[in-house]
mmCIF file of C-alpha atoms in Angstrom:
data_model
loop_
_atom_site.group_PDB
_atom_site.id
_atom_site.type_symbol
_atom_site.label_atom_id
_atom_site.label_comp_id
_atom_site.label_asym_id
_atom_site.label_seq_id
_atom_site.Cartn_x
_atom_site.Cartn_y
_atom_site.Cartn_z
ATOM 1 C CA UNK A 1 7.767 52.548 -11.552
ATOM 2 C CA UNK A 2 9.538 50.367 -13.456
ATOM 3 C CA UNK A 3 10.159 48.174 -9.876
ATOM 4 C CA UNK A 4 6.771 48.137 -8.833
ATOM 5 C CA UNK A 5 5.461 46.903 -12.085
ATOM 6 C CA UNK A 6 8.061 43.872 -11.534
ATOM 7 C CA UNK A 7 6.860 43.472 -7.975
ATOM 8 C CA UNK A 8 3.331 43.198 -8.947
ATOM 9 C CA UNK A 9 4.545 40.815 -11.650
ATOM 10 C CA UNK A 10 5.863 38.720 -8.804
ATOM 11 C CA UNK A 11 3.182 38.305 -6.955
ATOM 12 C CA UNK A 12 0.558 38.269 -9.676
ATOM 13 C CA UNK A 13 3.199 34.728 -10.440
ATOM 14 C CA UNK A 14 3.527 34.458 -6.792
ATOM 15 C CA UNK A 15 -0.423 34.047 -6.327
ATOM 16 C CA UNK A 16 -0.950 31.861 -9.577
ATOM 17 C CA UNK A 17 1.824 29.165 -8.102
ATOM 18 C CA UNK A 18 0.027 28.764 -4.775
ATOM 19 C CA UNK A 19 -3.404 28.876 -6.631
ATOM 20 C CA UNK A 20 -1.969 25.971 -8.361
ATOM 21 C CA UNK A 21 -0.161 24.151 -5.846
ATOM 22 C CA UNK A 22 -3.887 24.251 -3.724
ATOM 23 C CA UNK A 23 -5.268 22.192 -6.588
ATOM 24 C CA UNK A 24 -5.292 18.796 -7.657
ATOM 25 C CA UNK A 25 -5.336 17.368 -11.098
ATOM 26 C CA UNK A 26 -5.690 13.775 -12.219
ATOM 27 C CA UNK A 27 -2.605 14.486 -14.807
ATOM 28 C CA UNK A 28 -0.571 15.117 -11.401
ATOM 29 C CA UNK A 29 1.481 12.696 -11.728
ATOM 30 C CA UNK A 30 1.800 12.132 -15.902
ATOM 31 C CA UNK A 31 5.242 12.553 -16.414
ATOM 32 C CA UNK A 32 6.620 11.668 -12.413
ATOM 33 C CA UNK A 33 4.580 7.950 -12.493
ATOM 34 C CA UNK A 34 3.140 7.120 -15.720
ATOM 35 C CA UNK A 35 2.164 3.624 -14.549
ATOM 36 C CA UNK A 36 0.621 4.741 -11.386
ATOM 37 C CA UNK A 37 -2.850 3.967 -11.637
ATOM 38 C CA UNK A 38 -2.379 0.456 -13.409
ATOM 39 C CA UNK A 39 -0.002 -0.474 -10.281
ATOM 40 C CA UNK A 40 -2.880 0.459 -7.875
ATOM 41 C CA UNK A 41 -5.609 -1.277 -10.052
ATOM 42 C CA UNK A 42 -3.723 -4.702 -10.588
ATOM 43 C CA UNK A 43 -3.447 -4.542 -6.548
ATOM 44 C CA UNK A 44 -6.796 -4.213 -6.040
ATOM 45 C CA UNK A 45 -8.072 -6.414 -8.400
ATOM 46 C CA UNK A 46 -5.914 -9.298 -6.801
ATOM 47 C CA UNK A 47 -7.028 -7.952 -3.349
ATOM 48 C CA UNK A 48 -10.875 -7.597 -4.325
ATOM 49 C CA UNK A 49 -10.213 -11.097 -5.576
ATOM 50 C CA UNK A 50 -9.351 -12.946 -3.021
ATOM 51 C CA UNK A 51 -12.033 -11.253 -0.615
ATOM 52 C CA UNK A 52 -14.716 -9.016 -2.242
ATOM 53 C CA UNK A 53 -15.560 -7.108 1.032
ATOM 54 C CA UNK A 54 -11.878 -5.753 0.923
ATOM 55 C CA UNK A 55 -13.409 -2.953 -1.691
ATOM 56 C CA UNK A 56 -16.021 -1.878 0.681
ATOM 57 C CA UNK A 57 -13.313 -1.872 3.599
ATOM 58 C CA UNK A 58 -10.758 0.612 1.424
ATOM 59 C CA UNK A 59 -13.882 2.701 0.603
ATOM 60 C CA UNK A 60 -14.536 3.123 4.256
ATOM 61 C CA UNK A 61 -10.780 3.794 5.078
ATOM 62 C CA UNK A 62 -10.591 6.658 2.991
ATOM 63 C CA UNK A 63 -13.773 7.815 4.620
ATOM 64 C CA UNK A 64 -12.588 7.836 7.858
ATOM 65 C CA UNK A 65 -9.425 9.651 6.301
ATOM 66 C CA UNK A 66 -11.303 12.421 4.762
ATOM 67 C CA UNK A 67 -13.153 13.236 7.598
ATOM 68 C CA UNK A 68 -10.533 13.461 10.213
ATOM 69 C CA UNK A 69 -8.613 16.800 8.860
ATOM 70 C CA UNK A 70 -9.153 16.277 4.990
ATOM 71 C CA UNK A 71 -7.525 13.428 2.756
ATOM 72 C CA UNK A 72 -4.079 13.891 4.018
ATOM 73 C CA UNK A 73 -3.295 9.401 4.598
ATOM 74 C CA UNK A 74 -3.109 10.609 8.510
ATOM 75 C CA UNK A 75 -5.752 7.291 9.495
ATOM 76 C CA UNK A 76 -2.898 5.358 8.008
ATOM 77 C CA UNK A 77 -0.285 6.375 10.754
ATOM 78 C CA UNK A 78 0.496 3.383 13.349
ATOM 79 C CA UNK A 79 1.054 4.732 17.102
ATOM 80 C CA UNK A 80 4.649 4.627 18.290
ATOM 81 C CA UNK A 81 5.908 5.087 22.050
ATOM 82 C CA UNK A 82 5.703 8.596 21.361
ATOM 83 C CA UNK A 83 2.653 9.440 18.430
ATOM 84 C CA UNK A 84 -1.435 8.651 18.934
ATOM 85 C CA UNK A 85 -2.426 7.937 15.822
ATOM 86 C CA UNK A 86 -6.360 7.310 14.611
ATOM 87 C CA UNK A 87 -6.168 3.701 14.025
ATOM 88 C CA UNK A 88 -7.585 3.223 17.766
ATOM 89 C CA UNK A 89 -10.428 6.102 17.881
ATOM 90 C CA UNK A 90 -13.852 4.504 19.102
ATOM 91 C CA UNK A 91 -14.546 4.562 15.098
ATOM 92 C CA UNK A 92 -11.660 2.395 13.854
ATOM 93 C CA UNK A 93 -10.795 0.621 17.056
ATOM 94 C CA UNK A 94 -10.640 -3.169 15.605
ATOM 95 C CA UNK A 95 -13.120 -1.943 12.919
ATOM 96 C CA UNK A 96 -11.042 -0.679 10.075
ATOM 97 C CA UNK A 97 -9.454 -2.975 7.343
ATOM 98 C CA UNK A 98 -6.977 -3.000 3.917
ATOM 99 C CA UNK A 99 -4.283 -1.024 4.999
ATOM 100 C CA UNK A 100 -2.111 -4.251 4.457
ATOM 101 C CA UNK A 101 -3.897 -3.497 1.018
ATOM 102 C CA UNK A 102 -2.251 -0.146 0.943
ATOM 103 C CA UNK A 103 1.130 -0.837 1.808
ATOM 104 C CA UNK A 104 1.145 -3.051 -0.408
ATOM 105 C CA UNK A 105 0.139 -0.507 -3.405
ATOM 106 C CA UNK A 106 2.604 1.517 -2.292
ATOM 107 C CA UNK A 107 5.858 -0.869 -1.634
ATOM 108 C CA UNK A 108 4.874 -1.381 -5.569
ATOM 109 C CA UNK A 109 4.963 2.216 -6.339
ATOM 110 C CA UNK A 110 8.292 3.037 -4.607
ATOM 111 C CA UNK A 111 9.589 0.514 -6.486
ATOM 112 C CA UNK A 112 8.481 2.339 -9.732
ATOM 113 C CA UNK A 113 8.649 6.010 -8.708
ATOM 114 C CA UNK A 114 10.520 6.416 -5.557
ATOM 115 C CA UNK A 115 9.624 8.930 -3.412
ATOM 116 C CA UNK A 116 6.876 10.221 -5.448
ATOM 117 C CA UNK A 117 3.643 9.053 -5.024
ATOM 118 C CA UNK A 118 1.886 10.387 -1.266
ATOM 119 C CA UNK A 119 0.001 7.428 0.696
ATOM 120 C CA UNK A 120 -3.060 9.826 0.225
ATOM 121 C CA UNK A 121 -3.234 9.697 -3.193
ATOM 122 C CA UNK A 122 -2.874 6.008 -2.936
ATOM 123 C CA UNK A 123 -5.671 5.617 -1.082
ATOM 124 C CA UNK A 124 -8.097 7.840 -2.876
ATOM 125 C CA UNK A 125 -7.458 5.600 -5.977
ATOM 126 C CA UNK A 126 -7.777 2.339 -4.235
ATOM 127 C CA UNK A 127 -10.905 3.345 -2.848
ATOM 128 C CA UNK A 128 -12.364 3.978 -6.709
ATOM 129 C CA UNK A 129 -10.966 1.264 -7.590
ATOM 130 C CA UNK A 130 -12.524 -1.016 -5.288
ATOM 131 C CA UNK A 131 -16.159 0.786 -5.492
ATOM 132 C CA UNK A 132 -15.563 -0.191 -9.436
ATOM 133 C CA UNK A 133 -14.304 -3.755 -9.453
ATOM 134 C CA UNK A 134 -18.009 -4.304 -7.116
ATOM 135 C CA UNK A 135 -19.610 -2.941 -10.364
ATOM 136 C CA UNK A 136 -20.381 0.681 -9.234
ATOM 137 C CA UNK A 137 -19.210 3.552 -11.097
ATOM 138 C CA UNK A 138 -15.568 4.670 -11.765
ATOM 139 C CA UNK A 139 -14.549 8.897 -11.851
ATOM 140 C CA UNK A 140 -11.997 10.423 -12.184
ATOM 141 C CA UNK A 141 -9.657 10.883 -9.267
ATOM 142 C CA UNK A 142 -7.839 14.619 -8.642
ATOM 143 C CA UNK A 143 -4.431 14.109 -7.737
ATOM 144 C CA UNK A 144 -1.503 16.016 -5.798
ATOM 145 C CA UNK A 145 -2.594 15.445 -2.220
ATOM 146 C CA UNK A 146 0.579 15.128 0.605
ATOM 147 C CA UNK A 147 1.175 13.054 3.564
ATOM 148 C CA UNK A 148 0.232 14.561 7.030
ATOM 149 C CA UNK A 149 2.699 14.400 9.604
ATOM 150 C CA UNK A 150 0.808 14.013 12.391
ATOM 151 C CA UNK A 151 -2.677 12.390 13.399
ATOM 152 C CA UNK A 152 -5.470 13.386 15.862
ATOM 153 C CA UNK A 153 -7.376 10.500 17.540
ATOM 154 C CA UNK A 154 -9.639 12.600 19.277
ATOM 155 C CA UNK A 155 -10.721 14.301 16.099
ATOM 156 C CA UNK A 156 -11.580 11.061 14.880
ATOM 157 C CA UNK A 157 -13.388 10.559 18.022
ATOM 158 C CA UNK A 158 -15.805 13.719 17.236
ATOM 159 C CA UNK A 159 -15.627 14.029 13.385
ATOM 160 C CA UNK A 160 -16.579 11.412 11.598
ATOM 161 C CA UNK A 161 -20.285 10.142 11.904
ATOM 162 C CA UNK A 162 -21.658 7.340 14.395
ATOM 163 C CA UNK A 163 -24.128 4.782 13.448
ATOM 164 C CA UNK A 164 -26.603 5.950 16.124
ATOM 165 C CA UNK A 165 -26.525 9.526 14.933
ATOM 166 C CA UNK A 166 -29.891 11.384 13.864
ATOM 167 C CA UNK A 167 -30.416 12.872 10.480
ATOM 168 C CA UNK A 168 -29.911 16.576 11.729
ATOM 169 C CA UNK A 169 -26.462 15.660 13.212
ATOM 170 C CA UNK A 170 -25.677 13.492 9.927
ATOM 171 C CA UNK A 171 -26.447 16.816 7.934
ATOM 172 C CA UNK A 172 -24.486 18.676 10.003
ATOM 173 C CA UNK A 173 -21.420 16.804 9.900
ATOM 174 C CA UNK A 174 -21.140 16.940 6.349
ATOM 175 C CA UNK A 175 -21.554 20.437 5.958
ATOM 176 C CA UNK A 176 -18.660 21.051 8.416
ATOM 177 C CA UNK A 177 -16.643 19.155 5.640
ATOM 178 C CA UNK A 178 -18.355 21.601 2.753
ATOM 179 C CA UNK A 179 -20.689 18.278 1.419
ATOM 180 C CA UNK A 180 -24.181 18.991 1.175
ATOM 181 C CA UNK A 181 -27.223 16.799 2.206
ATOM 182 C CA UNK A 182 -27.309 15.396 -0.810
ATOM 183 C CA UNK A 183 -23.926 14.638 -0.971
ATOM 184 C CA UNK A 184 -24.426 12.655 2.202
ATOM 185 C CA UNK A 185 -27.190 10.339 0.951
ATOM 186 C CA UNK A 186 -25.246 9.926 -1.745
ATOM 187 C CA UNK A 187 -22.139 8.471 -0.224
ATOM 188 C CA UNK A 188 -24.273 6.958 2.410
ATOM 189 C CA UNK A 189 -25.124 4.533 -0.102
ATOM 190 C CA UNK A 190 -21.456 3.045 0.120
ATOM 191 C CA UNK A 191 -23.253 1.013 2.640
ATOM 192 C CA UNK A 192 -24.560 -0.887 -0.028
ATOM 193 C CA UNK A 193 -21.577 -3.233 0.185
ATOM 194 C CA UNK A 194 -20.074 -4.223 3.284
ATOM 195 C CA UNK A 195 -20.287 -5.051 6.711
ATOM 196 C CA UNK A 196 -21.233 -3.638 10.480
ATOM 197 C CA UNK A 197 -20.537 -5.008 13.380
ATOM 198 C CA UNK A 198 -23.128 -6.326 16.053
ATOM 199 C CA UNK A 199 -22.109 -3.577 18.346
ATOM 200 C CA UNK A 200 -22.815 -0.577 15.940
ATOM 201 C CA UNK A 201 -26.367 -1.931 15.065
ATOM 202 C CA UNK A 202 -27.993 -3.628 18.409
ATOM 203 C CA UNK A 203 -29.811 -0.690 19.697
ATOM 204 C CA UNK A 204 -31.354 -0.378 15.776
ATOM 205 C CA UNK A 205 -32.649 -3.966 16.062
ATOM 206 C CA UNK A 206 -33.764 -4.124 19.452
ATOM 207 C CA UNK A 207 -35.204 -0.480 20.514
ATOM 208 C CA UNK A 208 -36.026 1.277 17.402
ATOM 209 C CA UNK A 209 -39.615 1.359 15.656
ATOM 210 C CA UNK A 210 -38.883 2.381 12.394
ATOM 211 C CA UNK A 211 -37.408 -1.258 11.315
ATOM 212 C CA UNK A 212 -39.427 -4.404 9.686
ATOM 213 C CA UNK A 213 -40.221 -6.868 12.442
ATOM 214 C CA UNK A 214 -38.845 -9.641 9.970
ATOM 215 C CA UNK A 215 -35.901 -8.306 9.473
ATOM 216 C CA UNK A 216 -35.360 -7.326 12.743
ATOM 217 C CA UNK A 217 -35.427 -10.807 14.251
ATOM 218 C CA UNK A 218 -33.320 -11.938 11.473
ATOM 219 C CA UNK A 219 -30.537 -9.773 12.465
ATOM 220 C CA UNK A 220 -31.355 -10.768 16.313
ATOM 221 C CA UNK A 221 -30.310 -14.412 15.660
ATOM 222 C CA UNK A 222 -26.753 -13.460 14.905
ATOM 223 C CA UNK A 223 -26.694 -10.339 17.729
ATOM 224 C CA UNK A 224 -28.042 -11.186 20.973
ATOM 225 C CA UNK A 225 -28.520 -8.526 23.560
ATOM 226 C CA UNK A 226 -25.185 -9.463 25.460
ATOM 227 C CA UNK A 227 -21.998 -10.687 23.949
ATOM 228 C CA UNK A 228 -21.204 -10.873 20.225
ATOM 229 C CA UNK A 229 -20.320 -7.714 19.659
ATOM 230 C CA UNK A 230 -18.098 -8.551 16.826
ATOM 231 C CA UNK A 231 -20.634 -10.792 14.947
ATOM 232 C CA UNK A 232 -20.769 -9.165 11.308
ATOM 233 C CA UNK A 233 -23.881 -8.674 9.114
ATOM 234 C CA UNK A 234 -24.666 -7.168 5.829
ATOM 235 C CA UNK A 235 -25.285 -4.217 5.332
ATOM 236 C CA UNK A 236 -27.053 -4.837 2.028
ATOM 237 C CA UNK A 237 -29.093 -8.066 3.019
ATOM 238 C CA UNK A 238 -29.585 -8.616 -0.841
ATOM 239 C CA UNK A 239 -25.766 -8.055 -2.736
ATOM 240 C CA UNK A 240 -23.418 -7.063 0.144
ATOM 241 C CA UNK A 241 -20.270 -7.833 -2.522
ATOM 242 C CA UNK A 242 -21.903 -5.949 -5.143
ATOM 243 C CA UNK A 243 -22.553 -1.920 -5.874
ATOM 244 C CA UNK A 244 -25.767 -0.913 -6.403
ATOM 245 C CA UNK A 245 -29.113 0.675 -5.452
ATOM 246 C CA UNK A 246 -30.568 -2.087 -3.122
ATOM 247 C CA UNK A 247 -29.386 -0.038 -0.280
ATOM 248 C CA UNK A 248 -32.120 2.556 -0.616
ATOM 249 C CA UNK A 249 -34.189 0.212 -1.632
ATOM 250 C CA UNK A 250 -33.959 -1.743 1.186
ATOM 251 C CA UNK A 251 -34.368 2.146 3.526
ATOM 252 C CA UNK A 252 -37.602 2.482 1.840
ATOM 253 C CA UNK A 253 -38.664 -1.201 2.966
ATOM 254 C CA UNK A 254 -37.407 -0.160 6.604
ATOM 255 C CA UNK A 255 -34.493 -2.566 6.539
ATOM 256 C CA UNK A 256 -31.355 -0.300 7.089
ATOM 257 C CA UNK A 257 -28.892 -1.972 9.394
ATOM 258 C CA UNK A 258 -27.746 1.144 11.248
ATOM 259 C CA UNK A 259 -29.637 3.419 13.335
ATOM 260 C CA UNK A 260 -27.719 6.117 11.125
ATOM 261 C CA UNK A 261 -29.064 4.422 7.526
ATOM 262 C CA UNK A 262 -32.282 4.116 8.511
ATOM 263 C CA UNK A 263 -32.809 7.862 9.539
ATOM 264 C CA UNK A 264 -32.242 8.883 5.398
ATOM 265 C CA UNK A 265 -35.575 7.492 4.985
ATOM 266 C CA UNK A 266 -37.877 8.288 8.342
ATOM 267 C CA UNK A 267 -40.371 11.153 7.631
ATOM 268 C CA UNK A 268 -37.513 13.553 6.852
ATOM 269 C CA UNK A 269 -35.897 15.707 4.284
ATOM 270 C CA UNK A 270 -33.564 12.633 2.474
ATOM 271 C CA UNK A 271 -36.936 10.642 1.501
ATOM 272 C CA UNK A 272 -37.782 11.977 -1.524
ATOM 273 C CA UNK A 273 -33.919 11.601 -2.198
ATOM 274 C CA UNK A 274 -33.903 8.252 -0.804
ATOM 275 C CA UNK A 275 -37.010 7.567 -2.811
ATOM 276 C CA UNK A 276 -35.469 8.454 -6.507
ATOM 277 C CA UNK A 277 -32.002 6.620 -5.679
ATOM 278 C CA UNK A 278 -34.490 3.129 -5.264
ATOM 279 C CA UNK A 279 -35.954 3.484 -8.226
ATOM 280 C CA UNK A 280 -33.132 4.937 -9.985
ATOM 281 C CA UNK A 281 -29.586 3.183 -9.720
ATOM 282 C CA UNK A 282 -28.106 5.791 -12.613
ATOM 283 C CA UNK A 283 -29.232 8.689 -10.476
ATOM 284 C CA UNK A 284 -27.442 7.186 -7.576
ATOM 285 C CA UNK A 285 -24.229 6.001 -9.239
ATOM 286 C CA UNK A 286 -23.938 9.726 -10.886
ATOM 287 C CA UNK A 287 -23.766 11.404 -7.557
ATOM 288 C CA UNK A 288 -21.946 8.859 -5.951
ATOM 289 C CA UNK A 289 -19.187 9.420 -8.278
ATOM 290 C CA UNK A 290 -19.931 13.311 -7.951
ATOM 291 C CA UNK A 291 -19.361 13.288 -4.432
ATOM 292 C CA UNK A 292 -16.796 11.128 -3.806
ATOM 293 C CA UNK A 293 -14.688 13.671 -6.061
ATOM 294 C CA UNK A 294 -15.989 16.501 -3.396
ATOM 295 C CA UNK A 295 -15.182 14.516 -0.555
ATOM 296 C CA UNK A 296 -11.478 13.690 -1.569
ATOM 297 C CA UNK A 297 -11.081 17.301 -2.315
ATOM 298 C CA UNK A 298 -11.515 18.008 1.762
ATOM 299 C CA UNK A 299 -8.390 20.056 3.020
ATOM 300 C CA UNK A 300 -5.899 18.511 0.867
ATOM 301 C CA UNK A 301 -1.942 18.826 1.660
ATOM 302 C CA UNK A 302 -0.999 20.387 -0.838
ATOM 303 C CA UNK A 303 2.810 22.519 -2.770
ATOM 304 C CA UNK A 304 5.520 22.246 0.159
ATOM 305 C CA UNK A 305 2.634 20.842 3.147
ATOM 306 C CA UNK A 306 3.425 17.831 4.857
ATOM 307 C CA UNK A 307 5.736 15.326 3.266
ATOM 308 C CA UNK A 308 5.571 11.796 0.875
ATOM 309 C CA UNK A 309 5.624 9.233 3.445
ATOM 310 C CA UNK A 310 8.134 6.179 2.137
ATOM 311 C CA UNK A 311 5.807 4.298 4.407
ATOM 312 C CA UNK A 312 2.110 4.563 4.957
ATOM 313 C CA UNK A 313 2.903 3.450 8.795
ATOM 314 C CA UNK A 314 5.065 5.857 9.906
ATOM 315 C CA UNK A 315 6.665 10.031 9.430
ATOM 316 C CA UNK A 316 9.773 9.840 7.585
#
């Protein structure tokens, strides 16, 4: 008796240690790299600095991370001779930016806590820091996330959202990653910094209906119908450096730049949403913050998964 009761005991601790280790905590690394977040912060500050849309580009990196097999740094991977990374799926292919940013956070880390800090975690920091140094909110950010080891390009191919997609296949996306609708019009509204590509919003300006003439030829003038397909725009035509509520307000006004923005606000179930994020830029900052925390808790590495890269680029 006497050895089952210790048995139990053992996995009772057993169960409580991986319970644990499958959580993150923003204390995670208290004791292991006290100065962690004021490393990443003066980074980004000097980064956002010297080119404002570099916190919209971070944001979007660690979006493209999440989505692709949970926040696990693997859209940070370069290919090698023998390893396909994600940096070259049809949605980052000479599109995503500021991982320069992030290897530069993290050369400064090693040098304070080597072989410590994961590129993941990294990266989910940046990317509040660079949403609050536009002036939108700050949250807190769980920590404890690991490195992945490998990559899948044609996950990133299938799992993370085009600009042409419809509302229903938005909706669905994001409840494959456990984030609700509203959760999606929520962190849609990162669009309201940035840019887009000519390529990713041509068939909005030119074939849909639900778009203001006006702005429609205005965005025309810098994407013809052939060619240019690199030629950036706004996505917030009003303050595309700065975090805010214009985005929706600019839905409700039919002047989304994607295909994909403007379907939150086209006779469906977001406009109501849409509609109270306009008028109300607290509302919208709340749940940002809200679900930016639910999004970076997407299949986290977590206990003895994956590893702590010593650099973002490559497996050690």
């Amino acid at each position: 008796m006497a050895f089952a009761t210790h048995f139990v005991t053992l996995t009772l601790l057993a169960l409580l240690a991986w319970a644990a280790n499958a959580q993150l905590s923003p204390t995670f690394y208290g004791t292991s790299c006290p100065n962690l977040q004021s490393i990443v912060r003066s980074v980004m500050i000097q980064a956002v600095n010297n080119e404002p849309r570099m916190g919209a580009s971070i944001l979007r990196l660690f979006f493209h991370d999440c989505f692709v097999n949970g926040c696990d740094g693997s859209i940070l991977l370069d290919d090698t001779a023998t390893f396909t990374g994600e940096k070259n799926a049809f949605p980052n292919q000479n599109s995503i930016r500021g991982t320069e940013v992030i290897d530069m956070i993290k050369t400064r880390v090693e040098a304070a806590c080597n072989g410590t800090v994961s590129c993941a975690d990294i990266l989910a920091l940046a990317a509040r820091d660079g949403v609050f140094l536009l002036r939108g909110p700050s949250w807190t950010v769980p920590l404890g996330r690991r490195d992945a080891r490998t990559a899948s390009q044609s996950d990133a191919n299938s799992q993370i959202p085009a600009p042409f997609s419809p509302l229903s296949t938005l909706i669905s996306m994001f409840a494959a990653k456990g984030l609700s609708a509203r959760d999606m019009t929520a962190l849609s509204g990162g669009h309201t910094v940035g840019q887009a590509r000519c390529t990713n919003f041509r068939t909005h300006i030119y074939n849909d209906t639900n778009i203001d003439p006006r702005f429609a030829s205005i965005r025309r003038a810098n994407c013809p119908t052939m060619g240019g397909d690199n030629n950036l725009a706004p996505l917030d035509i009003q303050t595309p450096n700065l975090f805010g509520n214009n985005y929706y307000q600019n839905l409700v006004s039919r002047r989304g730049l994607l295909h994909s923005d403007q379907e939150l606000f086209n006779g469906g179930s977001q406009d109501a949403l849409v509609r109270s994020y306009a008028s109300n830029g607290g509302l919208f900052s709340n749940d940002f913050a809200a679900a930016m925390v639910r999004m970076s808790n997407i299949s986290p590495l977590t206990g003895t998964n994956g590893e702590i890269r010593r650099n973002c680029k490559n497996v050690n």
